[in-house]
Coordinates of C-alpha atoms and ligand atoms in Angstrom, one line a residue:
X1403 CA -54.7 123.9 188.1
X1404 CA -52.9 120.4 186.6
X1405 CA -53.6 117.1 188.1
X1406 CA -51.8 113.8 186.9
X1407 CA -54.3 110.9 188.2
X1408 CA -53.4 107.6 187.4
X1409 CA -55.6 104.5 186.4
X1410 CA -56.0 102.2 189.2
X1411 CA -55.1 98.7 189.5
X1412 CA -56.2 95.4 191.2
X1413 CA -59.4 95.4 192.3
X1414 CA -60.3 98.7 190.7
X1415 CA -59.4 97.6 187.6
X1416 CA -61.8 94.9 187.3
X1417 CA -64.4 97.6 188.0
X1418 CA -65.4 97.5 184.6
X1419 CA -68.8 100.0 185.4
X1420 CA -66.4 102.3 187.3
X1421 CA -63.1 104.1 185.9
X1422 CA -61.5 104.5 188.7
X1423 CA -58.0 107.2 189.1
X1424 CA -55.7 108.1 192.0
X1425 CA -54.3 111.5 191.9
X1426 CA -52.3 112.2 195.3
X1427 CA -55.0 111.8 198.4
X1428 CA -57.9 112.1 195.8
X1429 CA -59.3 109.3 194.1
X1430 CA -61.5 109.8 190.7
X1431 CA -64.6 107.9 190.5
X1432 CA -66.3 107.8 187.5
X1433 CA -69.7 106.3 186.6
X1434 CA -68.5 104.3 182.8
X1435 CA -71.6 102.9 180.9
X1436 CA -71.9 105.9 178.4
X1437 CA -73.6 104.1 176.0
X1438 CA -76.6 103.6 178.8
X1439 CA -76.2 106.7 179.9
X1440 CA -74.6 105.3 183.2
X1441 CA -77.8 103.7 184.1
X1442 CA -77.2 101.9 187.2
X1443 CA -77.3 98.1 187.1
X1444 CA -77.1 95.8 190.3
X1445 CA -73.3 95.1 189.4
X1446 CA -72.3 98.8 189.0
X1447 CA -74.2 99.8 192.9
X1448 CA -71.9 96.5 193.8
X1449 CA -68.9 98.0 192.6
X1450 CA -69.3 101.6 193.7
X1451 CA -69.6 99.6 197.1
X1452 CA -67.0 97.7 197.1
X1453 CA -64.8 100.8 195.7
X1454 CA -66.2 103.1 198.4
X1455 CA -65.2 100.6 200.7
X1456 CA -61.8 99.3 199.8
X1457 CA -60.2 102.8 199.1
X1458 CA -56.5 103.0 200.1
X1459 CA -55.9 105.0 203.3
X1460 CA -54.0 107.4 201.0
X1461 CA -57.2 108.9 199.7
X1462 CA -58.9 111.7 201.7
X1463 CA -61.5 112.6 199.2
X1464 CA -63.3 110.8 196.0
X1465 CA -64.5 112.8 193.6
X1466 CA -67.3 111.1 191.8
X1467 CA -68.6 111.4 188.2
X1468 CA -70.0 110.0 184.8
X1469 CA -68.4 109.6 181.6
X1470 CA -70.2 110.5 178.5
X1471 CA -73.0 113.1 177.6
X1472 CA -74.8 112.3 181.3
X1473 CA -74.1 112.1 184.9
X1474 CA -76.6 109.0 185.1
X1475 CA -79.8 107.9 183.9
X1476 CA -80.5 106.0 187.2
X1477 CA -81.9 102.4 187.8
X1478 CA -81.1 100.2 184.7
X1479 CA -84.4 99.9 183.7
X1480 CA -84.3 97.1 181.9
X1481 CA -83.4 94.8 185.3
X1482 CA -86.4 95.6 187.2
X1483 CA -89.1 93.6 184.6
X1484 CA -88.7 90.1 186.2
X1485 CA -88.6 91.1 190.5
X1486 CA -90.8 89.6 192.8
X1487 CA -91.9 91.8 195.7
X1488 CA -89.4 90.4 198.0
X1489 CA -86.6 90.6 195.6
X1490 CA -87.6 93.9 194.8
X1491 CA -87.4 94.3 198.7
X1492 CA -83.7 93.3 198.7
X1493 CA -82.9 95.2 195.5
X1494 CA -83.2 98.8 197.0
X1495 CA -81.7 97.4 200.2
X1496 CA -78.9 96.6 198.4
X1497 CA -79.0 100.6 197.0
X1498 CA -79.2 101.4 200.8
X1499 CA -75.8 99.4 201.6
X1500 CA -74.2 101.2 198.6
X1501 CA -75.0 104.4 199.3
X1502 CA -74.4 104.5 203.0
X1503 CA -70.6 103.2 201.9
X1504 CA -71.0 106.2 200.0
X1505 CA -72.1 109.2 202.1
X1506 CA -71.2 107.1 206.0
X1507 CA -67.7 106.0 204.7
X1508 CA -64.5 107.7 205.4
X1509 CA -64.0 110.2 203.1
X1510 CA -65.9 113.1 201.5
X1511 CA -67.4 113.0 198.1
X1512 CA -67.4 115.3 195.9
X1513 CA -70.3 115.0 193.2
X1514 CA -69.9 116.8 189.7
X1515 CA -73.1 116.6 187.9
X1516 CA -74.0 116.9 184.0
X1517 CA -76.7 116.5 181.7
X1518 CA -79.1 114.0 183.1
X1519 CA -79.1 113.4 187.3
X1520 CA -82.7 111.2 187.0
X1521 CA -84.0 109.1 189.4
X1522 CA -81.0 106.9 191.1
X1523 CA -79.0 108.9 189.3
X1524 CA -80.3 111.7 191.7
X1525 CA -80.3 109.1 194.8
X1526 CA -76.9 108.8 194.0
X1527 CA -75.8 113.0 194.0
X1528 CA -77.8 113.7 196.6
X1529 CA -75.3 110.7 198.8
X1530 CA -72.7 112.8 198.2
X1531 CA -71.4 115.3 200.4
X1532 CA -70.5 118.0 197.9
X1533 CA -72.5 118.5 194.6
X1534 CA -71.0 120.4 191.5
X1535 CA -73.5 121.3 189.0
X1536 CA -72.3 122.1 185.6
X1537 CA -74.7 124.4 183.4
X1538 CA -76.1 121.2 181.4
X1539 CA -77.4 119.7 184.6
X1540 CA -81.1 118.6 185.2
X1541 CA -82.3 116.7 187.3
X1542 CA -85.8 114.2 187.4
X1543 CA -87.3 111.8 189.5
X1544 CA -89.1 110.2 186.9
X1545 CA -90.1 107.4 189.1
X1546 CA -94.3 108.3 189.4
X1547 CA -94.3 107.6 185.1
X1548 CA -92.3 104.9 185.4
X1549 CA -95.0 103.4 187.9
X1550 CA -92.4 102.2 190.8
X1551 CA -91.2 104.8 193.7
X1552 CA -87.7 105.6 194.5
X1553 CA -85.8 102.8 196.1
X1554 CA -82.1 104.2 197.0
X1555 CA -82.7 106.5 199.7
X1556 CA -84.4 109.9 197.5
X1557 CA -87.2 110.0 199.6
X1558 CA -85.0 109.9 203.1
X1559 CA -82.1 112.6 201.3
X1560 CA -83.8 114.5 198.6
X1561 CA -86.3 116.0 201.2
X1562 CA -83.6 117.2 203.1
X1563 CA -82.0 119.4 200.1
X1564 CA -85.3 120.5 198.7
X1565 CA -88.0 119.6 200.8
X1566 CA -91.1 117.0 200.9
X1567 CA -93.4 119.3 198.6
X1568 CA -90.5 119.7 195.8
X1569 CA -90.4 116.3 195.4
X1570 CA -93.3 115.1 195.6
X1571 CA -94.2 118.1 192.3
X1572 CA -91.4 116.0 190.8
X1573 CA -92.9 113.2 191.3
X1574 CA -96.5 113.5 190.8
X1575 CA -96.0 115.8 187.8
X1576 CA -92.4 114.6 186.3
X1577 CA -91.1 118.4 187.0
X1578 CA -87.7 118.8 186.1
X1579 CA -85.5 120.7 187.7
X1580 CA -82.9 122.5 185.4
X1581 CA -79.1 123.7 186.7
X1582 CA -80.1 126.9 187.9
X1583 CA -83.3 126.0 189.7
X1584 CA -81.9 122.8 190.8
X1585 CA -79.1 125.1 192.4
X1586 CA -82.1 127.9 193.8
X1587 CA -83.7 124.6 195.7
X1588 CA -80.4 123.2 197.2
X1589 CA -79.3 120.2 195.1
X1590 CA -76.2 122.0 194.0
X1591 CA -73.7 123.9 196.2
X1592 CA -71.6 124.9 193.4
X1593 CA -72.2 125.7 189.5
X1594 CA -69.8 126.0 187.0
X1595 CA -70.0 126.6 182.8
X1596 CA -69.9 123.0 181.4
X1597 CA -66.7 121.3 181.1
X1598 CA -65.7 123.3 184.2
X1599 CA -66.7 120.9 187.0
X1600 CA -64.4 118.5 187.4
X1601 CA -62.0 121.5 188.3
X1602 CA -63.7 122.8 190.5
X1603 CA -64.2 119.7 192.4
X1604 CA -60.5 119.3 192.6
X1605 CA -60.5 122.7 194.0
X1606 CA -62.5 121.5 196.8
X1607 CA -61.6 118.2 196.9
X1608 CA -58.0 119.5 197.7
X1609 CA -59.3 121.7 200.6
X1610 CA -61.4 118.5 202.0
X1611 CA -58.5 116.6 201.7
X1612 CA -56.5 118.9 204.1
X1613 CA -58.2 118.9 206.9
X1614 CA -58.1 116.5 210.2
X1615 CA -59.3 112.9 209.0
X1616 CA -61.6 113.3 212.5
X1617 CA -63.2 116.1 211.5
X1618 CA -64.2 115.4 208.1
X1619 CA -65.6 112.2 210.0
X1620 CA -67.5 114.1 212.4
X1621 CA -68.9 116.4 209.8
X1622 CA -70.0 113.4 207.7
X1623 CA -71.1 111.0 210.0
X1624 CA -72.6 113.4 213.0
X1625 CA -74.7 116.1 211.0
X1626 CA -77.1 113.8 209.3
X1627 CA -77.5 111.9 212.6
X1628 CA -78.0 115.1 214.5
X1629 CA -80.6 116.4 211.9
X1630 CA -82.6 113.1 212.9
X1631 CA -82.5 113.8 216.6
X1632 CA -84.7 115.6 219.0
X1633 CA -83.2 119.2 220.1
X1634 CA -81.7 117.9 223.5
X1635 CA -80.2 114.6 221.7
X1636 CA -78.7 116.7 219.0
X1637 CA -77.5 118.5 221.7
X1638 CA -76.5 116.0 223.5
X1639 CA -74.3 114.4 220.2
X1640 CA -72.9 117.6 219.6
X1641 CA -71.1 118.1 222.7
X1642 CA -70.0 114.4 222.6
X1643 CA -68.6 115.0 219.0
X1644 CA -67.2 118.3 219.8
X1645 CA -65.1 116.8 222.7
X1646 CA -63.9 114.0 220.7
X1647 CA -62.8 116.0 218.2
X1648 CA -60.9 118.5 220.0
X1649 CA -58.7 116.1 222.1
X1650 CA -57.5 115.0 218.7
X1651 CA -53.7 115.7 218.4
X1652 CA -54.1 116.7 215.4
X1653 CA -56.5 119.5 216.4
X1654 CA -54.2 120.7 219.1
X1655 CA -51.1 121.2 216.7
X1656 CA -54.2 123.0 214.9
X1657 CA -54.7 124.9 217.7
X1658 CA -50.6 125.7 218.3
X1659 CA -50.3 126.5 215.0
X1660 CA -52.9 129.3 214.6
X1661 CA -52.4 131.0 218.0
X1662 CA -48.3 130.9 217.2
X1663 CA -49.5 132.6 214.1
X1664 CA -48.4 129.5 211.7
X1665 CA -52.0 129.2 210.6
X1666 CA -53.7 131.3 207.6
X1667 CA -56.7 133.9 208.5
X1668 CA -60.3 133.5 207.7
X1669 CA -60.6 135.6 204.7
X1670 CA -63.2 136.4 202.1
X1671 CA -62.0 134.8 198.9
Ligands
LIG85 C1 -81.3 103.0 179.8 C2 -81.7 103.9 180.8 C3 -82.1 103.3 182.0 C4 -81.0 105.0 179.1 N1 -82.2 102.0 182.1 N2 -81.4 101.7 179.9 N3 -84.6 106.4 184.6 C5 -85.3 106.9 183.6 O1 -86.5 106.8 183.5 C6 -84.5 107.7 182.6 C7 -84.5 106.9 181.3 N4 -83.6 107.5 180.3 C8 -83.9 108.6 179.6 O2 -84.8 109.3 179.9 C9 -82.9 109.0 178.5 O3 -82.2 107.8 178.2 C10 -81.9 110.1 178.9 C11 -82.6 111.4 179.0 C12 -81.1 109.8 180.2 C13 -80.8 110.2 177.8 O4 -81.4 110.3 176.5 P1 -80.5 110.0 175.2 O5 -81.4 110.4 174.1 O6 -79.2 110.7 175.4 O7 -80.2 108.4 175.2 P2 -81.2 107.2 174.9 O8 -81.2 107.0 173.4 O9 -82.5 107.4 175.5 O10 -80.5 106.0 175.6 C14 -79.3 105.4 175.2 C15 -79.3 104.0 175.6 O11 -79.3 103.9 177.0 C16 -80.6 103.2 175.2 O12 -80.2 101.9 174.9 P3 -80.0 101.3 173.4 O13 -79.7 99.9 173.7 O14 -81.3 101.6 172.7 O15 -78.9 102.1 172.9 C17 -81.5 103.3 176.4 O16 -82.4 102.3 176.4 C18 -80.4 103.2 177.5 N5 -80.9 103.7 178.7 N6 -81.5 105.1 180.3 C19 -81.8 101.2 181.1 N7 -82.5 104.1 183.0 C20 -83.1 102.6 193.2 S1 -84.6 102.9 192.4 C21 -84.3 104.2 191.2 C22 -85.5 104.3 190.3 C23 -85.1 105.0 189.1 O17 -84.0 105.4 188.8 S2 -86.4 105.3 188.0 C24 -85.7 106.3 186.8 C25 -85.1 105.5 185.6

């Protein structure tokens, strides 16, 4: 499978933590700050905002990852000496903002992950929608030897792909997860030989990208609420999503289209 992606310009371009590319309705985020290991300062989760949020109505997926030997090394380390309480208050709210663009935006992302996924670097895949885990993969929450606690939404998201007591063992005993168990717990939904997972990203980026902008939405934006709702609300949201989403025109020429036998089957492969 070929894909010509381009190097954005204007705003993106200034992006200098970011490479970002435009290849049809995908756009190509990558994490660029190999030489420190895409450790996340506060200008980078600024600009992964601000490119979240100011994609072109074009795109319809992003895939998202990081140049160099790592995925990301999390929090830039060396930024966090000098915070008071209160500005260390604002810091991870300022993570929360990012990554909300990030996972409550418009489009799907797909995540591929090598080498190191630590700490906000994890935060970060587990925002994602989609994660691709090539066989170089691990993933740390380094956070309990570092002294501090997670700050960009792990301990809301990462408990919901593998549970309180996994990461807390992570935590309390700097465990680390490697591709294959990381993929056994639910961090990954997809793993691929290394070098392999941008490909297959576009492979699923591609199917994301075709369906109805509504109900990529409602899958996004209503299953994470749902899962924080009581059975009847959930319910309750549900049904309201559901009928939203099927009075879309777009699902009714769906609809047309697979009952006039226009539409492909559900098949195995
Ligand atoms: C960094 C960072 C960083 C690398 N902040 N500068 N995250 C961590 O605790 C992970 C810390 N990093 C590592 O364990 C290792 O760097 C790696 C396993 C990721 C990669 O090792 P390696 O041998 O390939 O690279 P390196 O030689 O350790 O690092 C290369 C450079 O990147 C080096 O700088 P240099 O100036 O000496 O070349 C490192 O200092 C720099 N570097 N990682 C700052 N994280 C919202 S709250 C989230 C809280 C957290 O994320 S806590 C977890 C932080």
């Amino acid at each position: 499978m070929t894909a010509t992606f381009t190097a954005a310009t204007g705003a993106f371009a200034g992006m200098n933590f970011l490479k970002v590319e435009f290849g049809g309705s995908i756009a190509h985020v990558r994490l660029n700050r190999p030489a420190k290991r895409n450790a996340i300062n506060d200008t980078m989760i600024l600009q992964l905002q601000a490119c979240m949020l100011g994609l072109p109505e074009s795109v319809r997926c992003v895939i998202l990852s990081g140049e160099g030997a790592h995925f990301c090394a999390g929090l830039d380390l060396s930024e966090l000496g000098e915070r008071s309480v209160g500005q260390g208050m604002m810091h991870s709210r300022m993570w929360h903002s990012a990554l909300d663009a990030l996972q409550l935006g418009r489009v799907p992302v797909v995540a591929v992950l090598h080498g190191a996924v630590i700490g906000g670097g994890l935060e970060l895949a587990s925002a994602a929608h989609i994660r691709v885990a090539e066989a170089s993969t691990y993933y740390g929450l380094p956070e309990g030897q570092r002294g501090i606690f997670v700050g960009g939404g792990g301990s809301v998201r990462v408990p919901r792909l593998v549970g309180v007591a996994c990461m807390t063992d992570m935590m309390l005993t700097g465990r680390v997860l490697d591709a294959e168990e990381g993929m056994r717990r639910g961090l990954a939904q997809y793993a691929v030989e290394d070098g392999k997972g941008f490909k297959e990203a576009l492979r699923l980026a591609r199917k994301i990208a075709t369906n109805t902008s509504l109900s990529n939405f409602a899958v996004m934006q209503a299953l994470p609420r749902i899962a924080d709702l009581s059975h009847s609300d959930g319910l309750f949201m549900e049904s309201l999503m559901a009928a939203i989403a099927q009075g879309d025109d777009a699902a009714k020429e769906r609809m047309r289209d697979f009952l006039e036998k226009r539409a492909g089957k559900v098949t195995k492969s």
